[in-house]
Every structure is written in structure tokens, then in C-alpha cells.
Amino acid sequence: PFVRSHRLRVALRRRAAKNLDDDDALHADFRNLEPRHLFDACSSRGLHIHGDDQARAARLKAWLDARDAVIRANHGKPLPPSFVLHMPAIFAGLTEHADL
């Protein structure tokens, strides 16, 4: 494998699991997010933070929907940590010119 350090692999798995848990919590409480939390959630996922709260909410909702679609498409099997950690960059690249 590319990464030979067991410690690094464990740290990446933990970070990926934390990201998935954070997204689950966001999804569950999406409607109740305060503007500052919405801003932070978008920023930490690499989503555009320009525009008003409604625009940020739409981008975050699209992100959460895309994430859920990827998880469903994987039929309940765990996603590779490297993929989980790169999902924000992939999504940002795919939607850079979209009107989200």
C-alpha cells in the first residue's frame, strides 16, 4: 500500500469516521442550524461560502444529499477513508460552475 505507517492509517480512519459522524449530525439537525454553524459547516467542507444564508443552506443540503447518495450506492459497505476525506474536494470540483 501507498501508506505504510499503521499509525497514519488509523488516524485517517478516525478522521473519516468523525467526518461521517459530523455529517450525520448536520443532516439530523439541518433545519435548526444557526447562520454561524451553517457558515462553518460549508467552510469546513470546502463549499462556497459566498452569498446569503439561504444560498449556503442550499449548497450544504446538496452536499448532504450527494453524500447520502454515495453511501447508498455503496450498499452499506464502509467507504474507504481516503474517499471520505476527499469527498468535499470532489464535490466542490463537480459543482464549481453549477448554480448551487
GROMACS .gro file of N, CA and C in nm:
model
  300
    1PRO      N    1   0.082  -0.119   0.000
    1PRO     CA    2   0.000   0.000   0.000
    1PRO      C    3   0.087   0.126   0.000
    2PHE      N    4   0.026   0.233  -0.045
    2PHE     CA    5   0.097   0.360  -0.053
    2PHE      C    6   0.138   0.410   0.084
    3VAL      N    7   0.047   0.405   0.181
    3VAL     CA    8   0.077   0.449   0.317
    3VAL      C    9   0.122   0.327   0.396
    4ARG      N   10   0.243   0.330   0.445
    4ARG     CA   11   0.297   0.215   0.516
    4ARG      C   12   0.285   0.227   0.667
    5SER      N   13   0.259   0.344   0.714
    5SER     CA   14   0.253   0.365   0.857
    5SER      C   15   0.115   0.326   0.912
    6HIS      N   16   0.114   0.232   1.002
    6HIS     CA   17  -0.011   0.188   1.064
    6HIS      C   18  -0.076   0.303   1.140
    7ARG      N   19   0.005   0.382   1.209
    7ARG     CA   20  -0.049   0.495   1.285
    7ARG      C   21  -0.120   0.595   1.195
    8LEU      N   22  -0.064   0.621   1.080
    8LEU     CA   23  -0.126   0.715   0.987
    8LEU      C   24  -0.258   0.660   0.934
    9ARG      N   25  -0.261   0.531   0.900
    9ARG     CA   26  -0.386   0.470   0.853
    9ARG      C   27  -0.495   0.477   0.960
   10VAL      N   28  -0.457   0.452   1.085
   10VAL     CA   29  -0.553   0.458   1.195
   10VAL      C   30  -0.604   0.601   1.212
   11ALA      N   31  -0.515   0.698   1.205
   11ALA     CA   32  -0.555   0.839   1.219
   11ALA      C   33  -0.648   0.880   1.105
   12LEU      N   34  -0.621   0.836   0.984
   12LEU     CA   35  -0.708   0.867   0.870
   12LEU      C   36  -0.845   0.802   0.885
   13ARG      N   37  -0.847   0.678   0.933
   13ARG     CA   38  -0.976   0.611   0.956
   13ARG      C   39  -1.058   0.685   1.061
   14ARG      N   40  -0.992   0.730   1.168
   14ARG     CA   41  -1.062   0.804   1.273
   14ARG      C   42  -1.117   0.936   1.220
   15ARG      N   43  -1.037   1.006   1.143
   15ARG     CA   44  -1.081   1.136   1.089
   15ARG      C   45  -1.198   1.115   0.993
   16ALA      N   46  -1.190   1.012   0.910
   16ALA     CA   47  -1.300   0.983   0.818
   16ALA      C   48  -1.428   0.949   0.894
   17ALA      N   49  -1.415   0.869   1.000
   17ALA     CA   50  -1.532   0.834   1.082
   17ALA      C   51  -1.590   0.958   1.148
   18LYS      N   52  -1.504   1.048   1.196
   18LYS     CA   53  -1.551   1.172   1.257
   18LYS      C   54  -1.624   1.258   1.154
   19ASN      N   55  -1.572   1.267   1.033
   19ASN     CA   56  -1.639   1.343   0.927
   19ASN      C   57  -1.778   1.286   0.898
   20LEU      N   58  -1.787   1.154   0.889
   20LEU     CA   59  -1.917   1.092   0.863
   20LEU      C   60  -2.014   1.118   0.978
   21ASP      N   61  -1.964   1.108   1.101
   21ASP     CA   62  -2.049   1.136   1.219
   21ASP      C   63  -2.096   1.282   1.219
   22ASP      N   64  -2.004   1.373   1.187
   22ASP     CA   65  -2.040   1.516   1.182
   22ASP      C   66  -2.147   1.540   1.076
   23ASP      N   67  -2.133   1.476   0.961
   23ASP     CA   68  -2.232   1.493   0.854
   23ASP      C   69  -2.367   1.434   0.895
   24ASP      N   70  -2.364   1.322   0.966
   24ASP     CA   71  -2.489   1.264   1.016
   24ASP      C   72  -2.559   1.360   1.111
   25ALA      N   73  -2.482   1.422   1.200
   25ALA     CA   74  -2.539   1.518   1.295
   25ALA      C   75  -2.593   1.640   1.222
   26LEU      N   76  -2.521   1.687   1.122
   26LEU     CA   77  -2.569   1.801   1.042
   26LEU      C   78  -2.700   1.767   0.972
   27HIS      N   79  -2.704   1.648   0.915
   27HIS     CA   80  -2.823   1.605   0.842
   27HIS      C   81  -2.943   1.598   0.935
   28ALA      N   82  -2.921   1.548   1.056
   28ALA     CA   83  -3.031   1.533   1.152
   28ALA      C   84  -3.082   1.668   1.202
   29ASP      N   85  -2.993   1.767   1.210
   29ASP     CA   86  -3.029   1.896   1.267
   29ASP      C   87  -3.023   2.009   1.164
   30PHE      N   88  -3.033   1.974   1.037
   30PHE     CA   89  -3.013   2.070   0.929
   30PHE      C   90  -3.106   2.190   0.940
   31ARG      N   91  -3.231   2.167   0.967
   31ARG     CA   92  -3.329   2.276   0.971
   31ARG      C   93  -3.307   2.374   1.087
   32ASN      N   94  -3.235   2.332   1.188
   32ASN     CA   95  -3.215   2.415   1.307
   32ASN      C   96  -3.078   2.483   1.313
   33LEU      N   97  -3.002   2.475   1.205
   33LEU     CA   98  -2.868   2.534   1.207
   33LEU      C   99  -2.874   2.686   1.213
   34GLU      N  100  -2.796   2.741   1.301
   34GLU     CA  101  -2.783   2.886   1.309
   34GLU      C  102  -2.691   2.933   1.196
   35PRO      N  103  -2.702   3.058   1.155
   35PRO     CA  104  -2.619   3.108   1.044
   35PRO      C  105  -2.469   3.082   1.063
   36ARG      N  106  -2.418   3.100   1.183
   36ARG     CA  107  -2.274   3.078   1.206
   36ARG      C  108  -2.237   2.932   1.186
   37HIS      N  109  -2.321   2.839   1.233
   37HIS     CA  110  -2.294   2.696   1.214
   37HIS      C  111  -2.305   2.658   1.068
   38LEU      N  112  -2.398   2.719   0.998
   38LEU     CA  113  -2.413   2.694   0.855
   38LEU      C  114  -2.287   2.740   0.781
   39PHE      N  115  -2.238   2.858   0.815
   39PHE     CA  116  -2.116   2.911   0.756
   39PHE      C  117  -1.999   2.817   0.783
   40ASP      N  118  -1.984   2.776   0.909
   40ASP     CA  119  -1.874   2.686   0.947
   40ASP      C  120  -1.883   2.551   0.878
   41ALA      N  121  -2.004   2.497   0.868
   41ALA     CA  122  -2.023   2.368   0.802
   41ALA      C  123  -1.984   2.375   0.655
   42CYS      N  124  -2.025   2.481   0.588
   42CYS     CA  125  -1.989   2.498   0.446
   42CYS      C  126  -1.839   2.516   0.431
   43SER      N  127  -1.783   2.599   0.515
   43SER     CA  128  -1.640   2.629   0.508
   43SER      C  129  -1.556   2.503   0.531
   44SER      N  130  -1.592   2.424   0.631
   44SER     CA  131  -1.512   2.305   0.663
   44SER      C  132  -1.524   2.196   0.557
   45ARG      N  133  -1.625   2.204   0.472
   45ARG     CA  134  -1.642   2.106   0.365
   45ARG      C  135  -1.594   2.160   0.230
   46GLY      N  136  -1.538   2.277   0.230
   46GLY     CA  137  -1.486   2.333   0.106
   46GLY      C  138  -1.594   2.386   0.013
   47LEU      N  139  -1.713   2.407   0.068
   47LEU     CA  140  -1.823   2.460  -0.013
   47LEU      C  141  -1.812   2.612  -0.018
   48HIS      N  142  -1.857   2.669  -0.126
   48HIS     CA  143  -1.853   2.815  -0.138
   48HIS      C  144  -1.931   2.878  -0.023
   49ILE      N  145  -1.874   2.981   0.035
   49ILE     CA  146  -1.938   3.045   0.149
   49ILE      C  147  -1.995   3.181   0.113
   50HIS      N  148  -1.981   3.220  -0.015
   50HIS     CA  149  -2.036   3.349  -0.056
   50HIS      C  150  -2.188   3.340  -0.065
   51GLY      N  151  -2.252   3.453  -0.069
   51GLY     CA  152  -2.398   3.457  -0.077
   51GLY      C  153  -2.460   3.464   0.061
   52ASP      N  154  -2.591   3.456   0.061
   52ASP     CA  155  -2.663   3.466   0.188
   52ASP      C  156  -2.679   3.328   0.252
   53ASP      N  157  -2.743   3.327   0.368
   53ASP     CA  158  -2.762   3.202   0.440
   53ASP      C  159  -2.843   3.101   0.360
   54GLN      N  160  -2.939   3.149   0.283
   54GLN     CA  161  -3.021   3.060   0.203
   54GLN      C  162  -2.937   2.989   0.096
   55ALA      N  163  -2.844   3.061   0.036
   55ALA     CA  164  -2.755   3.002  -0.065
   55ALA      C  165  -2.663   2.899   0.000
   56ARG      N  166  -2.609   2.933   0.117
   56ARG     CA  167  -2.523   2.838   0.188
   56ARG      C  168  -2.603   2.714   0.228
   57ALA      N  169  -2.726   2.734   0.273
   57ALA     CA  170  -2.810   2.620   0.312
   57ALA      C  171  -2.835   2.528   0.192
   58ALA      N  172  -2.858   2.587   0.075
   58ALA     CA  173  -2.881   2.507  -0.046
   58ALA      C  174  -2.756   2.427  -0.082
   59ARG      N  175  -2.638   2.489  -0.070
   59ARG     CA  176  -2.514   2.418  -0.102
   59ARG      C  177  -2.490   2.305  -0.002
   60LEU      N  178  -2.513   2.331   0.127
   60LEU     CA  179  -2.493   2.228   0.227
   60LEU      C  180  -2.593   2.114   0.208
   61LYS      N  181  -2.717   2.146   0.177
   61LYS     CA  182  -2.818   2.043   0.153
   61LYS      C  183  -2.779   1.957   0.033
   62ALA      N  184  -2.729   2.021  -0.073
   62ALA     CA  185  -2.683   1.946  -0.191
   62ALA      C  186  -2.567   1.854  -0.154
   63TRP      N  187  -2.477   1.904  -0.070
   63TRP     CA  188  -2.363   1.823  -0.025
   63TRP      C  189  -2.412   1.702   0.054
   64LEU      N  190  -2.502   1.724   0.149
   64LEU     CA  191  -2.553   1.615   0.231
   64LEU      C  192  -2.629   1.513   0.146
   65ASP      N  193  -2.706   1.559   0.049
   65ASP     CA  194  -2.778   1.468  -0.041
   65ASP      C  195  -2.682   1.386  -0.126
   66ALA      N  196  -2.577   1.451  -0.177
   66ALA     CA  197  -2.478   1.380  -0.259
   66ALA      C  198  -2.404   1.276  -0.174
   67ARG      N  199  -2.369   1.315  -0.054
   67ARG     CA  200  -2.301   1.223   0.037
   67ARG      C  201  -2.388   1.101   0.067
   68ASP      N  202  -2.517   1.126   0.096
   68ASP     CA  203  -2.608   1.015   0.122
   68ASP      C  204  -2.623   0.924   0.001
   69ALA      N  205  -2.625   0.982  -0.118
   69ALA     CA  206  -2.636   0.903  -0.241
   69ALA      C  207  -2.513   0.812  -0.258
   70VAL      N  208  -2.396   0.864  -0.227
   70VAL     CA  209  -2.273   0.784  -0.237
   70VAL      C  210  -2.278   0.669  -0.137
   71ILE      N  211  -2.322   0.698  -0.017
   71ILE     CA  212  -2.329   0.594   0.086
   71ILE      C  213  -2.430   0.486   0.046
   72ARG      N  214  -2.547   0.528  -0.005
   72ARG     CA  215  -2.647   0.430  -0.050
   72ARG      C  216  -2.594   0.347  -0.167
   73ALA      N  217  -2.522   0.412  -0.258
   73ALA     CA  218  -2.469   0.341  -0.375
   73ALA      C  219  -2.365   0.237  -0.334
   74ASN      N  220  -2.307   0.255  -0.218
   74ASN     CA  221  -2.206   0.160  -0.170
   74ASN      C  222  -2.271   0.044  -0.094
   75HIS      N  223  -2.402   0.039  -0.090
   75HIS     CA  224  -2.481  -0.071  -0.033
   75HIS      C  225  -2.443  -0.104   0.111
   76GLY      N  226  -2.421  -0.002   0.192
   76GLY     CA  227  -2.396  -0.023   0.334
   76GLY      C  228  -2.254  -0.064   0.368
   77LYS      N  229  -2.171  -0.087   0.268
   77LYS     CA  230  -2.032  -0.120   0.297
   77LYS      C  231  -1.960   0.009   0.335
   78PRO      N  232  -1.861  -0.002   0.422
   78PRO     CA  233  -1.788   0.120   0.461
   78PRO      C  234  -1.714   0.181   0.343
   79LEU      N  235  -1.718   0.312   0.336
   79LEU     CA  236  -1.643   0.382   0.233
   79LEU      C  237  -1.496   0.387   0.272
   80PRO      N  238  -1.406   0.379   0.175
   80PRO     CA  239  -1.264   0.391   0.209
   80PRO      C  240  -1.236   0.528   0.271
   81PRO      N  241  -1.157   0.532   0.378
   81PRO     CA  242  -1.128   0.660   0.444
   81PRO      C  243  -1.074   0.765   0.348
   82SER      N  244  -0.991   0.726   0.254
   82SER     CA  245  -0.935   0.825   0.161
   82SER      C  246  -1.045   0.888   0.078
   83PHE      N  247  -1.146   0.810   0.042
   83PHE     CA  248  -1.256   0.864  -0.036
   83PHE      C  249  -1.340   0.960   0.050
   84VAL      N  250  -1.367   0.921   0.173
   84VAL     CA  251  -1.445   1.007   0.263
   84VAL      C  252  -1.375   1.140   0.282
   85LEU      N  253  -1.244   1.136   0.299
   85LEU     CA  254  -1.168   1.258   0.323
   85LEU      C  255  -1.158   1.345   0.198
   86HIS      N  256  -1.171   1.284   0.080
   86HIS     CA  257  -1.163   1.360  -0.044
   86HIS      C  258  -1.300   1.399  -0.100
   87MET      N  259  -1.409   1.349  -0.042
   87MET     CA  260  -1.542   1.381  -0.093
   87MET      C  261  -1.569   1.531  -0.103
   88PRO      N  262  -1.531   1.613  -0.004
   88PRO     CA  263  -1.556   1.756  -0.020
   88PRO      C  264  -1.487   1.816  -0.142
   89ALA      N  265  -1.364   1.776  -0.167
   89ALA     CA  266  -1.291   1.829  -0.283
   89ALA      C  267  -1.355   1.781  -0.414
   90ILE      N  268  -1.397   1.657  -0.417
   90ILE     CA  269  -1.461   1.602  -0.537
   90ILE      C  270  -1.591   1.677  -0.563
   91PHE      N  271  -1.672   1.694  -0.460
   91PHE     CA  272  -1.799   1.763  -0.474
   91PHE      C  273  -1.778   1.907  -0.517
   92ALA      N  274  -1.681   1.973  -0.454
   92ALA     CA  275  -1.654   2.113  -0.489
   92ALA      C  276  -1.612   2.124  -0.636
   93GLY      N  277  -1.531   2.029  -0.680
   93GLY     CA  278  -1.488   2.031  -0.820
   93GLY      C  279  -1.603   2.007  -0.916
   94LEU      N  280  -1.693   1.919  -0.878
   94LEU     CA  281  -1.807   1.888  -0.965
   94LEU      C  282  -1.908   2.003  -0.971
   95THR      N  283  -1.917   2.078  -0.863
   95THR     CA  284  -2.020   2.182  -0.856
   95THR      C  285  -1.963   2.323  -0.870
   96GLU      N  286  -1.836   2.334  -0.899
   96GLU     CA  287  -1.774   2.466  -0.905
   96GLU      C  288  -1.847   2.563  -0.996
   97HIS      N  289  -1.894   2.515  -1.108
   97HIS     CA  290  -1.962   2.603  -1.202
   97HIS      C  291  -2.113   2.585  -1.202
   98ALA      N  292  -2.162   2.502  -1.111
   98ALA     CA  293  -2.307   2.482  -1.101
   98ALA      C  294  -2.366   2.595  -1.019
   99ASP      N  295  -2.492   2.613  -1.032
   99ASP     CA  296  -2.561   2.719  -0.957
   99ASP      C  297  -2.616   2.663  -0.828
  100LEU      N  298  -2.526   2.631  -0.734
  100LEU     CA  299  -2.567   2.579  -0.604
  100LEU      C  300  -2.535   2.678  -0.497
   0.00000   0.00000   0.00000
